[in-house]
């Protein structure tokens, strides 16, 4: 069965928000827990919804911690965000080849659009499933299933691409094919350990793979 639908995670997959996320967490955590969290500690918080991370630290302050994080994140967004190598070329090619394209993310829609517009990727996607669009975030299958429904796509004809285990597991639970990206902030071995169907060394690898599938 050939692939006609490609779903992408956003942060760490299409756009390089790694430094923005790390400095926003550092800013927030140093306010509440001065010098308690290292850069390595913060890597584990990349992927899950902010609520899930902060509620484990202090249930009484979770909302104000989220607000502090988001305020810092938005203020520094355009200074630190850029697309990864090969992303614009690949997404443009997919669009021109009439693949159904979607974003499946744990971010809020407003910041999703900021990142897409900044990197000129906003013109290519048919649907976006953001954190406010679902009851259960990745790694639950709901976000991927919702994107497939919106695109009128079948799971066996879809590929979910991401940099985090939440992306791979969500795709697997929704019965799509999965692709992990080698530029994951947590490392190639981390993403490979969740057994995606494909590991992409560069996003342009996807063009070669899909071209080969059609031949």
PDB file of C-alpha atoms in Angstrom:
ATOM      1  CA  UNK A   1       0.000   0.000   0.000  1.00  0.00           C
ATOM      2  CA  UNK A   2       1.486   3.329  -1.004  1.00  0.00           C
ATOM      3  CA  UNK A   3       1.727   6.412   1.204  1.00  0.00           C
ATOM      4  CA  UNK A   4      -0.505   9.334   0.213  1.00  0.00           C
ATOM      5  CA  UNK A   5      -0.614  11.165   3.562  1.00  0.00           C
ATOM      6  CA  UNK A   6       2.245  12.551   5.661  1.00  0.00           C
ATOM      7  CA  UNK A   7       1.728  13.860   9.197  1.00  0.00           C
ATOM      8  CA  UNK A   8       4.474  15.818  10.930  1.00  0.00           C
ATOM      9  CA  UNK A   9       5.237  16.793  14.459  1.00  0.00           C
ATOM     10  CA  UNK A  10       6.365  20.431  14.489  1.00  0.00           C
ATOM     11  CA  UNK A  11       8.929  21.259  17.191  1.00  0.00           C
ATOM     12  CA  UNK A  12      12.192  19.406  16.729  1.00  0.00           C
ATOM     13  CA  UNK A  13      10.953  17.804  13.510  1.00  0.00           C
ATOM     14  CA  UNK A  14      10.170  20.538  10.984  1.00  0.00           C
ATOM     15  CA  UNK A  15      11.348  23.588  12.871  1.00  0.00           C
ATOM     16  CA  UNK A  16      14.296  23.923  15.207  1.00  0.00           C
ATOM     17  CA  UNK A  17      12.749  25.187  18.416  1.00  0.00           C
ATOM     18  CA  UNK A  18      15.089  23.190  20.636  1.00  0.00           C
ATOM     19  CA  UNK A  19      17.033  26.169  21.979  1.00  0.00           C
ATOM     20  CA  UNK A  20      13.841  28.197  22.426  1.00  0.00           C
ATOM     21  CA  UNK A  21      12.223  25.396  24.427  1.00  0.00           C
ATOM     22  CA  UNK A  22      15.316  24.850  26.556  1.00  0.00           C
ATOM     23  CA  UNK A  23      15.774  28.534  27.429  1.00  0.00           C
ATOM     24  CA  UNK A  24      12.042  28.914  28.161  1.00  0.00           C
ATOM     25  CA  UNK A  25      12.137  25.950  30.535  1.00  0.00           C
ATOM     26  CA  UNK A  26      15.365  27.253  32.084  1.00  0.00           C
ATOM     27  CA  UNK A  27      13.824  30.697  32.636  1.00  0.00           C
ATOM     28  CA  UNK A  28      10.718  29.201  34.261  1.00  0.00           C
ATOM     29  CA  UNK A  29      12.390  26.530  36.359  1.00  0.00           C
ATOM     30  CA  UNK A  30      15.090  28.885  37.669  1.00  0.00           C
ATOM     31  CA  UNK A  31      12.329  31.173  38.914  1.00  0.00           C
ATOM     32  CA  UNK A  32      10.641  28.416  40.934  1.00  0.00           C
ATOM     33  CA  UNK A  33      13.579  26.056  41.557  1.00  0.00           C
ATOM     34  CA  UNK A  34      16.815  28.086  41.235  1.00  0.00           C
ATOM     35  CA  UNK A  35      19.716  26.106  39.754  1.00  0.00           C
ATOM     36  CA  UNK A  36      17.995  22.739  40.353  1.00  0.00           C
ATOM     37  CA  UNK A  37      17.566  21.709  36.710  1.00  0.00           C
ATOM     38  CA  UNK A  38      20.380  21.257  34.194  1.00  0.00           C
ATOM     39  CA  UNK A  39      20.133  21.411  30.416  1.00  0.00           C
ATOM     40  CA  UNK A  40      20.245  17.606  30.327  1.00  0.00           C
ATOM     41  CA  UNK A  41      17.369  17.435  32.830  1.00  0.00           C
ATOM     42  CA  UNK A  42      15.281  19.687  30.614  1.00  0.00           C
ATOM     43  CA  UNK A  43      15.589  17.412  27.578  1.00  0.00           C
ATOM     44  CA  UNK A  44      13.150  14.966  29.209  1.00  0.00           C
ATOM     45  CA  UNK A  45      10.461  17.683  29.216  1.00  0.00           C
ATOM     46  CA  UNK A  46      10.578  18.122  25.438  1.00  0.00           C
ATOM     47  CA  UNK A  47       7.608  16.442  23.788  1.00  0.00           C
ATOM     48  CA  UNK A  48       4.876  16.127  26.428  1.00  0.00           C
ATOM     49  CA  UNK A  49       2.328  18.923  26.995  1.00  0.00           C
ATOM     50  CA  UNK A  50       3.494  21.644  29.374  1.00  0.00           C
ATOM     51  CA  UNK A  51       0.721  20.778  31.815  1.00  0.00           C
ATOM     52  CA  UNK A  52       1.970  17.202  32.167  1.00  0.00           C
ATOM     53  CA  UNK A  53       5.465  18.434  33.005  1.00  0.00           C
ATOM     54  CA  UNK A  54       4.588  21.206  35.447  1.00  0.00           C
ATOM     55  CA  UNK A  55       1.776  19.399  37.281  1.00  0.00           C
ATOM     56  CA  UNK A  56       4.331  16.841  38.451  1.00  0.00           C
ATOM     57  CA  UNK A  57       6.372  19.643  40.027  1.00  0.00           C
ATOM     58  CA  UNK A  58       3.649  21.623  41.804  1.00  0.00           C
ATOM     59  CA  UNK A  59      -0.082  21.092  41.283  1.00  0.00           C
ATOM     60  CA  UNK A  60      -0.872  24.435  42.921  1.00  0.00           C
ATOM     61  CA  UNK A  61       1.322  26.484  40.563  1.00  0.00           C
ATOM     62  CA  UNK A  62       0.986  24.609  37.280  1.00  0.00           C
ATOM     63  CA  UNK A  63      -1.023  27.335  35.507  1.00  0.00           C
ATOM     64  CA  UNK A  64       1.274  30.174  36.493  1.00  0.00           C
ATOM     65  CA  UNK A  65       4.307  28.116  35.479  1.00  0.00           C
ATOM     66  CA  UNK A  66       2.741  27.483  32.078  1.00  0.00           C
ATOM     67  CA  UNK A  67       1.999  31.196  31.729  1.00  0.00           C
ATOM     68  CA  UNK A  68       5.581  32.162  32.589  1.00  0.00           C
ATOM     69  CA  UNK A  69       6.948  29.622  30.101  1.00  0.00           C
ATOM     70  CA  UNK A  70       4.643  30.761  27.297  1.00  0.00           C
ATOM     71  CA  UNK A  71       5.325  34.461  27.892  1.00  0.00           C
ATOM     72  CA  UNK A  72       9.067  33.883  27.620  1.00  0.00           C
ATOM     73  CA  UNK A  73       8.638  31.526  24.664  1.00  0.00           C
ATOM     74  CA  UNK A  74       6.557  33.985  22.639  1.00  0.00           C
ATOM     75  CA  UNK A  75       8.872  36.920  23.409  1.00  0.00           C
ATOM     76  CA  UNK A  76      11.891  35.026  22.069  1.00  0.00           C
ATOM     77  CA  UNK A  77      10.226  32.969  19.335  1.00  0.00           C
ATOM     78  CA  UNK A  78      11.350  34.792  16.209  1.00  0.00           C
ATOM     79  CA  UNK A  79      14.901  35.235  17.497  1.00  0.00           C
ATOM     80  CA  UNK A  80      15.567  31.533  17.950  1.00  0.00           C
ATOM     81  CA  UNK A  81      13.352  29.532  15.570  1.00  0.00           C
ATOM     82  CA  UNK A  82      14.366  28.275  12.109  1.00  0.00           C
ATOM     83  CA  UNK A  83      13.514  25.281   9.940  1.00  0.00           C
ATOM     84  CA  UNK A  84      15.799  22.261   9.841  1.00  0.00           C
ATOM     85  CA  UNK A  85      17.909  21.570   6.766  1.00  0.00           C
ATOM     86  CA  UNK A  86      15.930  20.157   3.861  1.00  0.00           C
ATOM     87  CA  UNK A  87      12.513  20.771   5.411  1.00  0.00           C
ATOM     88  CA  UNK A  88      11.222  23.531   3.119  1.00  0.00           C
ATOM     89  CA  UNK A  89      12.397  21.666   0.008  1.00  0.00           C
ATOM     90  CA  UNK A  90      10.784  18.423   1.150  1.00  0.00           C
ATOM     91  CA  UNK A  91       7.440  19.846   2.273  1.00  0.00           C
ATOM     92  CA  UNK A  92       7.183  21.899  -0.932  1.00  0.00           C
ATOM     93  CA  UNK A  93       7.825  18.741  -3.000  1.00  0.00           C
ATOM     94  CA  UNK A  94       5.193  16.787  -1.048  1.00  0.00           C
ATOM     95  CA  UNK A  95       2.670  19.575  -1.615  1.00  0.00           C
ATOM     96  CA  UNK A  96       3.444  19.709  -5.340  1.00  0.00           C
ATOM     97  CA  UNK A  97       3.024  15.926  -5.554  1.00  0.00           C
ATOM     98  CA  UNK A  98      -0.426  16.257  -3.954  1.00  0.00           C
ATOM     99  CA  UNK A  99       0.273  14.374  -0.743  1.00  0.00           C
ATOM    100  CA  UNK A 100      -2.206  15.094   2.040  1.00  0.00           C
ATOM    101  CA  UNK A 101      -0.207  16.989   4.678  1.00  0.00           C
ATOM    102  CA  UNK A 102      -0.930  17.617   8.347  1.00  0.00           C
ATOM    103  CA  UNK A 103       0.682  18.895  11.535  1.00  0.00           C
ATOM    104  CA  UNK A 104       0.094  16.939  14.758  1.00  0.00           C
ATOM    105  CA  UNK A 105       1.523  18.796  17.755  1.00  0.00           C
ATOM    106  CA  UNK A 106       1.252  19.365  21.505  1.00  0.00           C
ATOM    107  CA  UNK A 107       1.616  23.119  20.945  1.00  0.00           C
ATOM    108  CA  UNK A 108      -1.162  25.690  20.972  1.00  0.00           C
ATOM    109  CA  UNK A 109      -2.443  26.684  17.542  1.00  0.00           C
ATOM    110  CA  UNK A 110      -1.334  30.329  17.804  1.00  0.00           C
ATOM    111  CA  UNK A 111       2.315  29.386  18.354  1.00  0.00           C
ATOM    112  CA  UNK A 112       2.080  26.680  15.687  1.00  0.00           C
ATOM    113  CA  UNK A 113       1.075  29.358  13.190  1.00  0.00           C
ATOM    114  CA  UNK A 114       3.884  31.660  14.347  1.00  0.00           C
ATOM    115  CA  UNK A 115       6.456  28.975  13.608  1.00  0.00           C
ATOM    116  CA  UNK A 116       4.944  27.962  10.278  1.00  0.00           C
ATOM    117  CA  UNK A 117       4.674  31.545   9.032  1.00  0.00           C
ATOM    118  CA  UNK A 118       8.189  32.420  10.187  1.00  0.00           C
ATOM    119  CA  UNK A 119       9.628  29.486   8.226  1.00  0.00           C
ATOM    120  CA  UNK A 120       7.255  29.958   5.236  1.00  0.00           C
ATOM    121  CA  UNK A 121       5.777  26.488   5.761  1.00  0.00           C
ATOM    122  CA  UNK A 122       2.241  27.727   6.468  1.00  0.00           C
ATOM    123  CA  UNK A 123       1.225  27.536   2.790  1.00  0.00           C
ATOM    124  CA  UNK A 124       1.596  23.764   2.502  1.00  0.00           C
ATOM    125  CA  UNK A 125      -0.512  22.074   5.190  1.00  0.00           C
ATOM    126  CA  UNK A 126      -4.091  20.889   4.776  1.00  0.00           C
ATOM    127  CA  UNK A 127      -4.817  20.478   8.483  1.00  0.00           C
ATOM    128  CA  UNK A 128      -3.358  21.161  11.928  1.00  0.00           C
ATOM    129  CA  UNK A 129      -4.215  19.251  15.086  1.00  0.00           C
ATOM    130  CA  UNK A 130      -3.022  21.305  18.072  1.00  0.00           C
ATOM    131  CA  UNK A 131      -3.194  20.627  21.810  1.00  0.00           C
ATOM    132  CA  UNK A 132      -6.569  22.381  22.202  1.00  0.00           C
ATOM    133  CA  UNK A 133      -8.120  20.170  19.504  1.00  0.00           C
ATOM    134  CA  UNK A 134      -7.856  16.906  21.458  1.00  0.00           C
ATOM    135  CA  UNK A 135      -8.716  15.417  24.827  1.00  0.00           C
ATOM    136  CA  UNK A 136      -5.667  13.142  24.863  1.00  0.00           C
ATOM    137  CA  UNK A 137      -2.249  14.323  23.660  1.00  0.00           C
ATOM    138  CA  UNK A 138       0.417  12.174  22.026  1.00  0.00           C
ATOM    139  CA  UNK A 139       1.442   9.387  22.690  1.00  0.00           C
ATOM    140  CA  UNK A 140      -2.302   8.645  22.737  1.00  0.00           C
ATOM    141  CA  UNK A 141      -3.483   7.869  19.170  1.00  0.00           C
ATOM    142  CA  UNK A 142      -6.256  10.504  19.269  1.00  0.00           C
ATOM    143  CA  UNK A 143      -4.276  13.390  17.662  1.00  0.00           C
ATOM    144  CA  UNK A 144      -3.088  11.229  14.760  1.00  0.00           C
ATOM    145  CA  UNK A 145      -6.532   9.671  14.339  1.00  0.00           C
ATOM    146  CA  UNK A 146      -8.118  13.130  14.277  1.00  0.00           C
ATOM    147  CA  UNK A 147      -5.683  14.348  11.612  1.00  0.00           C
ATOM    148  CA  UNK A 148      -6.410  11.277   9.487  1.00  0.00           C
ATOM    149  CA  UNK A 149     -10.145  11.883   9.786  1.00  0.00           C
ATOM    150  CA  UNK A 150      -9.793  15.553   8.822  1.00  0.00           C
ATOM    151  CA  UNK A 151      -7.728  14.561   5.785  1.00  0.00           C
ATOM    152  CA  UNK A 152     -10.053  11.691   4.867  1.00  0.00           C
ATOM    153  CA  UNK A 153      -6.992   9.443   4.998  1.00  0.00           C
ATOM    154  CA  UNK A 154      -6.479   5.799   5.904  1.00  0.00           C
ATOM    155  CA  UNK A 155      -3.870   4.876   8.544  1.00  0.00           C
ATOM    156  CA  UNK A 156      -2.276   2.242   6.315  1.00  0.00           C
ATOM    157  CA  UNK A 157      -1.661   4.940   3.683  1.00  0.00           C
ATOM    158  CA  UNK A 158      -0.193   7.453   6.151  1.00  0.00           C
ATOM    159  CA  UNK A 159       3.225   8.206   7.638  1.00  0.00           C
ATOM    160  CA  UNK A 160       3.723   9.958  10.987  1.00  0.00           C
ATOM    161  CA  UNK A 161       7.075  11.788  11.225  1.00  0.00           C
ATOM    162  CA  UNK A 162       8.544  12.961  14.534  1.00  0.00           C
ATOM    163  CA  UNK A 163      11.580  13.570  16.708  1.00  0.00           C
ATOM    164  CA  UNK A 164      10.202  12.228  19.972  1.00  0.00           C
ATOM    165  CA  UNK A 165       8.951   8.864  21.175  1.00  0.00           C
ATOM    166  CA  UNK A 166       5.511  10.449  21.715  1.00  0.00           C
ATOM    167  CA  UNK A 167       5.239  10.927  17.943  1.00  0.00           C
ATOM    168  CA  UNK A 168       6.309   7.408  17.066  1.00  0.00           C
ATOM    169  CA  UNK A 169       4.099   5.721  19.666  1.00  0.00           C
ATOM    170  CA  UNK A 170       1.070   7.853  18.721  1.00  0.00           C
ATOM    171  CA  UNK A 171       1.511   6.856  15.073  1.00  0.00           C
ATOM    172  CA  UNK A 172       1.987   3.209  15.953  1.00  0.00           C
ATOM    173  CA  UNK A 173      -1.135   3.191  18.112  1.00  0.00           C
ATOM    174  CA  UNK A 174      -3.094   4.800  15.261  1.00  0.00           C
ATOM    175  CA  UNK A 175      -1.713   2.102  12.874  1.00  0.00           C
ATOM    176  CA  UNK A 176       0.202   4.447  10.582  1.00  0.00           C
ATOM    177  CA  UNK A 177       3.729   3.940   9.297  1.00  0.00           C
ATOM    178  CA  UNK A 178       6.243   5.956  11.344  1.00  0.00           C
ATOM    179  CA  UNK A 179       9.472   7.843  10.676  1.00  0.00           C
ATOM    180  CA  UNK A 180      11.894   9.115  13.286  1.00  0.00           C
ATOM    181  CA  UNK A 181      14.311  11.947  12.586  1.00  0.00           C
ATOM    182  CA  UNK A 182      17.993  11.486  13.385  1.00  0.00           C
ATOM    183  CA  UNK A 183      18.295  15.143  14.470  1.00  0.00           C
ATOM    184  CA  UNK A 184      16.133  14.524  17.554  1.00  0.00           C
ATOM    185  CA  UNK A 185      17.447  16.531  20.520  1.00  0.00           C
ATOM    186  CA  UNK A 186      17.373  13.303  22.528  1.00  0.00           C
ATOM    187  CA  UNK A 187      19.606  11.595  19.981  1.00  0.00           C
ATOM    188  CA  UNK A 188      19.272   9.165  17.105  1.00  0.00           C
ATOM    189  CA  UNK A 189      19.536   6.114  19.371  1.00  0.00           C
ATOM    190  CA  UNK A 190      16.647   7.341  21.524  1.00  0.00           C
ATOM    191  CA  UNK A 191      14.252   7.696  18.611  1.00  0.00           C
ATOM    192  CA  UNK A 192      15.483   4.452  17.013  1.00  0.00           C
ATOM    193  CA  UNK A 193      14.756   2.541  20.232  1.00  0.00           C
ATOM    194  CA  UNK A 194      11.007   3.008  19.590  1.00  0.00           C
ATOM    195  CA  UNK A 195      11.296   1.091  16.313  1.00  0.00           C
ATOM    196  CA  UNK A 196       9.970   3.535  13.735  1.00  0.00           C
ATOM    197  CA  UNK A 197       9.633   2.074  10.252  1.00  0.00           C
ATOM    198  CA  UNK A 198      12.122   4.641   8.907  1.00  0.00           C
ATOM    199  CA  UNK A 199      14.939   6.790  10.285  1.00  0.00           C
ATOM    200  CA  UNK A 200      15.486  10.000   8.306  1.00  0.00           C
ATOM    201  CA  UNK A 201      19.056  11.343   8.379  1.00  0.00           C
ATOM    202  CA  UNK A 202      17.915  14.459   6.502  1.00  0.00           C
ATOM    203  CA  UNK A 203      14.325  15.446   5.730  1.00  0.00           C
ATOM    204  CA  UNK A 204      15.098  15.193   1.993  1.00  0.00           C
ATOM    205  CA  UNK A 205      15.497  11.420   2.504  1.00  0.00           C
ATOM    206  CA  UNK A 206      11.709  11.366   2.537  1.00  0.00           C
ATOM    207  CA  UNK A 207      11.608  12.490  -1.099  1.00  0.00           C
ATOM    208  CA  UNK A 208      13.828   9.594  -2.192  1.00  0.00           C
ATOM    209  CA  UNK A 209      11.829   7.081  -0.145  1.00  0.00           C
ATOM    210  CA  UNK A 210       8.465   8.185  -1.520  1.00  0.00           C
ATOM    211  CA  UNK A 211       9.775   8.472  -5.075  1.00  0.00           C
ATOM    212  CA  UNK A 212      11.033   4.902  -4.784  1.00  0.00           C
ATOM    213  CA  UNK A 213       7.668   3.740  -3.462  1.00  0.00           C
ATOM    214  CA  UNK A 214       5.934   5.118  -6.563  1.00  0.00           C
ATOM    215  CA  UNK A 215       8.307   3.453  -9.010  1.00  0.00           C
TER     216      UNK A 215
END
